[in-house]
Every structure is written in structure tokens, then in C-alpha cells.
Coordinates of C-alpha atoms in Angstrom, one line a residue:
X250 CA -5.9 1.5 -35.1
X251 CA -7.0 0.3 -38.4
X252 CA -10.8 1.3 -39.6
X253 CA -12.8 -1.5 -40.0
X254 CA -11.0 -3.6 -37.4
X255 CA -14.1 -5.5 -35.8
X256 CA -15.4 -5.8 -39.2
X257 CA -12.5 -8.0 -40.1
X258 CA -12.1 -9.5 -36.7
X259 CA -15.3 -9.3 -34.7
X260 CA -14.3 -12.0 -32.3
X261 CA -11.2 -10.4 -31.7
X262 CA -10.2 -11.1 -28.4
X263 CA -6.4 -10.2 -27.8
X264 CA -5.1 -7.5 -29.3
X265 CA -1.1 -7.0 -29.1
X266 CA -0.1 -3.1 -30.4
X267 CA 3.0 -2.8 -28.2
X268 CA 5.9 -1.2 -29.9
X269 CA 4.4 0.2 -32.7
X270 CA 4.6 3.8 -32.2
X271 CA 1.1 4.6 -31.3
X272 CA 0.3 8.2 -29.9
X273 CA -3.1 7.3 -29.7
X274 CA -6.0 4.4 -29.5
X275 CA -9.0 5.6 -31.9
X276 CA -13.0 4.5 -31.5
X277 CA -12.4 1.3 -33.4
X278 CA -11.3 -0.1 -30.3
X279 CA -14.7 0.2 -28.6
X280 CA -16.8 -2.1 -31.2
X281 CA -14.8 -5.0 -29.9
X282 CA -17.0 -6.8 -28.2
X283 CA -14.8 -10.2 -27.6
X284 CA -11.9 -8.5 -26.4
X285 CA -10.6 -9.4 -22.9
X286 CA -6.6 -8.8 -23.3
X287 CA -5.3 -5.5 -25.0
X288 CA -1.4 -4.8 -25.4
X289 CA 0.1 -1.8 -25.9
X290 CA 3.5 -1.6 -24.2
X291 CA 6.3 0.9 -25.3
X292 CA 4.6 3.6 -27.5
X293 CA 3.9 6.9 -27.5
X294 CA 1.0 6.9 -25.7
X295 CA -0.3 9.7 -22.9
X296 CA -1.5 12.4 -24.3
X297 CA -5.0 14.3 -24.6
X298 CA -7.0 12.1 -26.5
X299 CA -4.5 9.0 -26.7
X300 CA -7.8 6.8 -25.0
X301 CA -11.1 6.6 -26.7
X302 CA -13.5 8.3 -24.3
X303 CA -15.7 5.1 -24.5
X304 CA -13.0 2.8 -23.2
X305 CA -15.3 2.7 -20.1
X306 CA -18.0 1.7 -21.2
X307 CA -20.0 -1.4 -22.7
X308 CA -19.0 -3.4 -23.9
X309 CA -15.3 -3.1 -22.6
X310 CA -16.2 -2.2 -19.3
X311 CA -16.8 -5.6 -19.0
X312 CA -15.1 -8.0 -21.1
X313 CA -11.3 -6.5 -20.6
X314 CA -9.5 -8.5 -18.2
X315 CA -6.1 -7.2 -18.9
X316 CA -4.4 -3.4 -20.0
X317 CA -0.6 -3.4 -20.4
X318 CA 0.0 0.4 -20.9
X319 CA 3.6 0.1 -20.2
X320 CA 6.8 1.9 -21.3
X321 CA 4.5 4.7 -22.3
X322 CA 4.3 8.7 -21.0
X323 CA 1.0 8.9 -19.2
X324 CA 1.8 11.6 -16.3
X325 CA -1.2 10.4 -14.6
X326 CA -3.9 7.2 -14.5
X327 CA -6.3 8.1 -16.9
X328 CA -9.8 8.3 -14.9
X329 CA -11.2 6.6 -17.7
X330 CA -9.1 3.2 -16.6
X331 CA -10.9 3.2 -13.6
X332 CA -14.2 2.7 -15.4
X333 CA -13.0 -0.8 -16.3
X334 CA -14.5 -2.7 -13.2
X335 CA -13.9 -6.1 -15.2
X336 CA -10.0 -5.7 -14.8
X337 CA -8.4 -8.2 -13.2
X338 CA -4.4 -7.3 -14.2
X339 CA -3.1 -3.7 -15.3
X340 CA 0.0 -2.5 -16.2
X341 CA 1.3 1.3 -16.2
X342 CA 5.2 0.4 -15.3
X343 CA 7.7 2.8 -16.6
X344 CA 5.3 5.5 -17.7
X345 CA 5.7 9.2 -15.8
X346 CA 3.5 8.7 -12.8
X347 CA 3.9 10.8 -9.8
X348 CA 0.7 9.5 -7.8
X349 CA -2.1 6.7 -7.5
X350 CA -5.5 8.0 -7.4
X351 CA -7.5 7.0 -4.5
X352 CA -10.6 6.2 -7.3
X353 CA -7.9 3.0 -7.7
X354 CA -10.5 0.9 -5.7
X355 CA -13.0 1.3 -7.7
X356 CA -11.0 -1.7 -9.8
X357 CA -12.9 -4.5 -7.0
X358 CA -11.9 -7.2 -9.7
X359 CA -7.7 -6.4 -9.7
X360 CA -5.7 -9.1 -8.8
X361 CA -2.5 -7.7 -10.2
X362 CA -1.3 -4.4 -10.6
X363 CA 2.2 -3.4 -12.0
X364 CA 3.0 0.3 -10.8
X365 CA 6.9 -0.1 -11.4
X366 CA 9.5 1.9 -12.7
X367 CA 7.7 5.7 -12.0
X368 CA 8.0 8.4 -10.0
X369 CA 4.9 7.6 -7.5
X370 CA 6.3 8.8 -4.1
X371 CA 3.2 8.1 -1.9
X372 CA 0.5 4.7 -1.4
X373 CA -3.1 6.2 -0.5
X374 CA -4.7 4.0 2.0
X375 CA -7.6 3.4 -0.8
X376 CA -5.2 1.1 -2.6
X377 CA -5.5 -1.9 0.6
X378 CA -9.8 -1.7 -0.8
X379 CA -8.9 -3.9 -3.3
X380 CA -10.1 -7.4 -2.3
X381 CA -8.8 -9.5 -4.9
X382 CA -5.2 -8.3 -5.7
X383 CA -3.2 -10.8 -5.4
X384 CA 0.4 -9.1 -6.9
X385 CA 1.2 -5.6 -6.5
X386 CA 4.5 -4.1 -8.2
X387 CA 5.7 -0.7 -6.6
X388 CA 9.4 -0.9 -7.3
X389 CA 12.0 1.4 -8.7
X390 CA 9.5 5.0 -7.4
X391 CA 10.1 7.7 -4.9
X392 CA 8.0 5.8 -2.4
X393 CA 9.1 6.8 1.6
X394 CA 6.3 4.7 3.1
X395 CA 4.5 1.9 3.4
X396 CA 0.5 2.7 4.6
X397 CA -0.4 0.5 7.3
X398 CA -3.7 0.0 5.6
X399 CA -2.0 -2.3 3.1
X400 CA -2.8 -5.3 5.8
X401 CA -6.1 -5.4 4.8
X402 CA -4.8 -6.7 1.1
X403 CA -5.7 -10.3 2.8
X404 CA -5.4 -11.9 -0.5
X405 CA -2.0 -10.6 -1.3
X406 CA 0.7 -13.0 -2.3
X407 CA 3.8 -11.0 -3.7
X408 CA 4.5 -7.2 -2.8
X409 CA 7.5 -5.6 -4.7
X410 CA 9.0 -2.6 -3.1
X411 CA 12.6 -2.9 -4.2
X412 CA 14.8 0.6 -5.4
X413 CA 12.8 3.3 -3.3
X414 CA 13.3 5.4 -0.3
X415 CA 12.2 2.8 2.5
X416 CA 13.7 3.6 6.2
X417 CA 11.0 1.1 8.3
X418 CA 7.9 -1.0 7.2
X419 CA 5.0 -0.6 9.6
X420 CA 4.3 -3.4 11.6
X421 CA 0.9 -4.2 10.3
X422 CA 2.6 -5.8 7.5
X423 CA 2.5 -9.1 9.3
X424 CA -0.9 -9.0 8.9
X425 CA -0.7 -10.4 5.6
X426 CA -1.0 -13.7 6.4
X427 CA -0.8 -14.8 2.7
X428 CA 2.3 -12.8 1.4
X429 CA 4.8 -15.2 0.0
X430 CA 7.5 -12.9 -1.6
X431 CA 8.7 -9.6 -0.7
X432 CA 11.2 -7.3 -2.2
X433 CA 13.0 -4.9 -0.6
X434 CA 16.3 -4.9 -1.9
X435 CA 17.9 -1.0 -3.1
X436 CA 16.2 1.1 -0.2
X437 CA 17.7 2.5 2.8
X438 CA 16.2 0.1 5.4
X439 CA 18.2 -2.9 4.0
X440 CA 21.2 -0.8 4.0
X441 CA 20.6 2.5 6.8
X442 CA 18.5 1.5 9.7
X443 CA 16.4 4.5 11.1
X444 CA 16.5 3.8 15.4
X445 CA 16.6 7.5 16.5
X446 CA 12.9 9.3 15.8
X447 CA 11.5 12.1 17.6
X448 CA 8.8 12.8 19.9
X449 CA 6.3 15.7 20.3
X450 CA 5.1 16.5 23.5
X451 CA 1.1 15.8 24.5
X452 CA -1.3 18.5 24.0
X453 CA -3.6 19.4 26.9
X454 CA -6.1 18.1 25.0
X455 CA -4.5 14.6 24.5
X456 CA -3.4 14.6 27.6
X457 CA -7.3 14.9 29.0
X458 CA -8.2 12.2 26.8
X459 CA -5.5 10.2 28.0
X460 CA -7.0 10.3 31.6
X461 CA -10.8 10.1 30.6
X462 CA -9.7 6.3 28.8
X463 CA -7.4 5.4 31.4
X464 CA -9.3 6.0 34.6
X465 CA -12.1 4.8 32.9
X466 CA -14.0 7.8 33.7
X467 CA -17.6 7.6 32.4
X468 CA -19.0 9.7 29.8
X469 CA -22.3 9.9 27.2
X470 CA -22.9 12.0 24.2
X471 CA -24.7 14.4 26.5
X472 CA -21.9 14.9 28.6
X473 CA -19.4 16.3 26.2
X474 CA -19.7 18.2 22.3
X475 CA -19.5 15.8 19.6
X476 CA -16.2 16.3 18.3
X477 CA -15.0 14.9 21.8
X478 CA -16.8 12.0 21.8
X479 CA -15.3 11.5 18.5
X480 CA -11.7 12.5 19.6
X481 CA -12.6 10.0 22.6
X482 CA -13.5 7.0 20.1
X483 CA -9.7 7.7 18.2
X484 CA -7.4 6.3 21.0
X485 CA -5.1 3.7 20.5
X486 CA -3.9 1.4 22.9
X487 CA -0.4 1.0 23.8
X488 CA 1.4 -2.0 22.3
X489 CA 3.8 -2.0 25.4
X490 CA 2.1 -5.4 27.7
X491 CA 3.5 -3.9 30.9
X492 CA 1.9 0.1 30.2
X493 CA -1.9 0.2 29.8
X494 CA -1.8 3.4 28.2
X495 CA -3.5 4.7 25.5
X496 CA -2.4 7.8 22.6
X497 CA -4.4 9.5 20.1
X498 CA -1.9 12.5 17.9
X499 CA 1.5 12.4 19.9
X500 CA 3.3 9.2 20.1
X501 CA 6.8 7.2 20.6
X502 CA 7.5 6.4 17.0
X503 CA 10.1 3.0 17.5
X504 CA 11.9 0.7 15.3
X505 CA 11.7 -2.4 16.1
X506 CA 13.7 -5.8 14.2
X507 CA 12.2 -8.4 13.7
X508 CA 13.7 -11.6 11.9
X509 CA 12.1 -13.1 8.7
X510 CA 12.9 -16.7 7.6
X511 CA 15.8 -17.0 10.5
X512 CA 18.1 -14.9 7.8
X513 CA 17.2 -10.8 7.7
X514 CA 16.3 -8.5 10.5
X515 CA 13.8 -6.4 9.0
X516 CA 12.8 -2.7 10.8
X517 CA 9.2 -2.5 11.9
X518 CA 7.2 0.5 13.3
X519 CA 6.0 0.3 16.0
X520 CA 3.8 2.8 17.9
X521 CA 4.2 3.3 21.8
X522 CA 2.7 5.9 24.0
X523 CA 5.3 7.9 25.6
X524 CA 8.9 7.7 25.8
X525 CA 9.2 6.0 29.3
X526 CA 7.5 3.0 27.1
X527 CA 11.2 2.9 25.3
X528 CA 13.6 4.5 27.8
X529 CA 16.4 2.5 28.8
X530 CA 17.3 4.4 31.9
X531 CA 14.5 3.0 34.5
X532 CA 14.2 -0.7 35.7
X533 CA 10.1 -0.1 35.2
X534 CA 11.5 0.9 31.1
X535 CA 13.9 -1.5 31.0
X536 CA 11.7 -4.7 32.1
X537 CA 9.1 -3.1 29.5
X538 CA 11.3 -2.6 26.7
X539 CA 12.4 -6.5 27.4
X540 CA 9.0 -7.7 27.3
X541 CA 8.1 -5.7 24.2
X542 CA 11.4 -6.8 22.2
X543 CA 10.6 -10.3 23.6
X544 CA 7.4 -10.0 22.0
X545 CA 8.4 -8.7 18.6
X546 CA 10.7 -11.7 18.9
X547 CA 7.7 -14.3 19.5
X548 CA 5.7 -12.4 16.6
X549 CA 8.4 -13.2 14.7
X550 CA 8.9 -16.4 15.1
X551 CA 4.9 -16.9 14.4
X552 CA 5.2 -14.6 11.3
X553 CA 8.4 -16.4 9.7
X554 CA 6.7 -19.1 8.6
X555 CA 4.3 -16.6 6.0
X556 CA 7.4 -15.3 4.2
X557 CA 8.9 -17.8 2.5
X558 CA 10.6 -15.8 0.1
X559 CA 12.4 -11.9 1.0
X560 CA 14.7 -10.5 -1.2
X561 CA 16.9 -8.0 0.2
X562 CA 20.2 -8.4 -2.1

């Protein structure tokens, strides 16, 4: 950047620098006490040095409401990005990304966040802490999973997973009351269902815990060592209506479809606690696995109404 820059433009409060080359952002930047957008798309930014180390600081920290840092070669999310709490859109698409830092929700102010075209093969659960986001772009990665921690994005309206390696969505995801466009087109859920998953066997401690929350057997603190009574706290109740049973580690991993908008049949996880939840060779199973599919149905139906826009082709 040019010396002198807030000299000439002290008020300066957008600054576009995209496609000019740049390999790096020098000090001048930081004496712009106006500025609010900066653009730098498609240079040559990403290397040591290629950020002022002050970018995080006052008076940026506060007045720079939107980074566009795409179509450049960071390999990672500069720590010093996450300094910017005043943020409220950044863009690192089609840099060389291969993760998301959990310090991500430190950004309290994001409401969107472009993530696209990268190599990012995992979400950490940290992302769904950020209460404001209102867009988040996550296609064309690596990506094999969706956290189910993402339902707590309550404010989310448009979530773009398209072109990455997606075999089921968990079933949190209707959770998001507010989503209004999802893309899922390009992974192998829309065009390779996954209904065969596997299931490891209880271990005895599971299997005690199992029988302390089912039988309702009392307990206190005093009773058992403290990483019991923590164990204890961890179980999750059995979706199935007709089982009553609870899991902690091992569980019956299912797909289940459910319809969006009347048109696609998307594959949810679900979470049960043993096979017999699932098995089809018992009329107890069956009349279960009935009542849960009827049940995904009637979630469905209540859910359809929220997306009012999936793109799968």
C-alpha cells in the first residue's frame, strides 16, 4: 500500500485492492481510522508478513465490518483475523484452507462467513457460537460432516454445503427454525444414500449405566467416584417412543428420510439405542420402527414449511 495513504484519505472508509497483485498489506493500513470495508480478492496474499501485525487492534478492531480475502493462498486463518470482533461479513473462499480454528467464535459480531472453494474437511462445534451469522458458505471442501452443534446457529438463514463428501445430515438440522436455503447439490447423499452403518457392542461399563438410568436406581456424589457421576450425567435418551432406553458411547447409528418441501427425501441421522430399536425381524421392532418412521414423517411435515428453498440439482 501506498505511504501516506491516510494522509491523502483520512476518511477513507472502503478500500478495494482486489486484483492487484499484492503479496502483502503494509502498516499504512492501520492509521485508517474510517475504514469499515477492505477488499482484497485474488492477489498474492498468505505469506509471513502479508498482514500488518496491528490489523487487530484500534482502531480496526473496531471499525472493519467487512474482509474479503478471497482467491488468495492463506493455508490457514490468520489468528490475527480473529482479533477483529467488529466483523460482521468475511470472506477467505478459494484460498488453501485445510481447517477452521475453533478461536472462529471469538467473531460474536459475524453474520456472514464465506468458507468456499478450500480444502476444509471438518466443522468444529465452536463454529454454531456464533450468534449472529446469518449466511455461512462451506461449499466445494473435503467436508464428510455436518456437527450437530450447527442447530444452535438460531439466526441462520442460508447454509451452503454443495460439492463435498456428504453421506447424511444429522437430524438436529431441523433445528434451524430460520434456515431458508440449503445447498446440497454435488455430494454423495443426493446421489449415494448411506442405510447400512455399523454397531459396536456395549461396554460393561455402559451397560451398568444403562441399568442405573433405566431402573431409576438412586445415587449421590457420595455414592460413586466423580468420573461416574459424570459418565452418569452423559446419557442420552432413546429417540425410539416405544423403547425408554437410554445410551452414552455405543449406539444404533440410522438413516432416516425425511421429505423437504413435498419434493426431496433428504437422509437424516438419527441416533437409537440398540439394534432391536431398528430391527425388522420382531413384531415389538417392527411396530417401533413404524412409529419412529411415522414420526420422522410428522417432523417432516412440521419442518417443511422452514425450508423454502433446497437445492439438490
Amino acid at each position: 500500500l501506498p505511504a501516506g495513504l491516510s494522509q491523502w484519505f483520512p476518511a477513507l472508509e472502503v478500500l478495494d485492492v482486489s486484483g492487484t497483485g499484492l503479496a502483502e498489506m503494509g502498516a499504512e493500513l492501520l492509521s485508517l481510522p474510517c475504514l469499515h470495508t477492505l477488499l482484497a480478492k485474488n492477489n498474492r496474499l498468505g505469506g509471513p508478513g502479508s498482514l500488518p501485525k496491528g490489523l487487530g487492534q484500534a482502531p480496526l478492531a473496531s471499525s472493519l465490518r467487512v474482509l474479503n480475502l478471497s482467491g488468495n493462498r492463506f493455508a490457514d486463518v490468520p489468528p490475527v483475523l480473529l482479533r477483529l470482533r467488529g466483523l460482521r461479513s468475511l470472506s477467505l473462499g478459494g484460498n488453501r484452507l485445510h481447517s477452521i480454528p475453533p478461536d472462529i467464535q471469538e467473531l460474536r459480531s459475524l453474520e456472514f462467513l464465506y468458507l468456499g472453494g478450500n480444502f476444509i474437511t471438518s466443522i468444529p462445534p465452536e463454529l454454531a457460537k456464533l450468534p449472529s451469522l446469518k449466511y455461512l458458505v462451506l461449499c466445494d471442501n473435503k467436508i464428510q460432516s455436518i456437527p450437530p452443534q450447527l442447530a444452535q446457529l438460531h439466526s441462520l438463514r442460508s447454509l451452503s454445503l454443495h460439492n463435498n463428501l456428504l453421506t447424511y445430515l444429522p437430524r438436529e438440522i431441523l433445528n434451524l427454525v430460520h434456515l431458508e436455503e440449503l445447498s446440497l447439490r454435488g455430494n454423495p447423499l443426493v446421489v449415494r444414500f448411506v442405510r447400512d452403518l455399523t454397531y459396536n457392542p456395549p461396554s460393561l461399563q455402559e451397560l451398568a449405566g444403562r441399568t442405573v438410568k433405566t431402573r431409576n436406581v438412586p445415587y449421590t456424589p457420595s455414592d460413586l467416584p466423580e468420573t461416574l457421576v459424570r459418565y452418569l450425567s452423559l446419557a442420552s435418551n432413546c429417540p425410539n417412543p416405544k423403547c425408554g432406553g437410554v445410551y452414552f458411547d455405543s449406539c444404533v447409528r440410522q438413516i432416516k428420510f425425511v421429505d423437504f418441501c413435498g419434493k426431496y427425501r433428504l437422509p437424516l441421522m438419527h441416533y437409537l439405542c440398540s439394534p432391536e430399536c431398528s430391527s425388522p425381524f420382531s413384531s415389538a421392532s417392527q411396530s417401533s420402527t413404524s412409529q419412529s418412521e411415522s414420526d420422522s414423517e410428522d417432523e417432516a411435515s412440521v419442518a417443511a414449511h422452514r425450508m423454502q428453498k433446497v437445492l439438490l440439482g
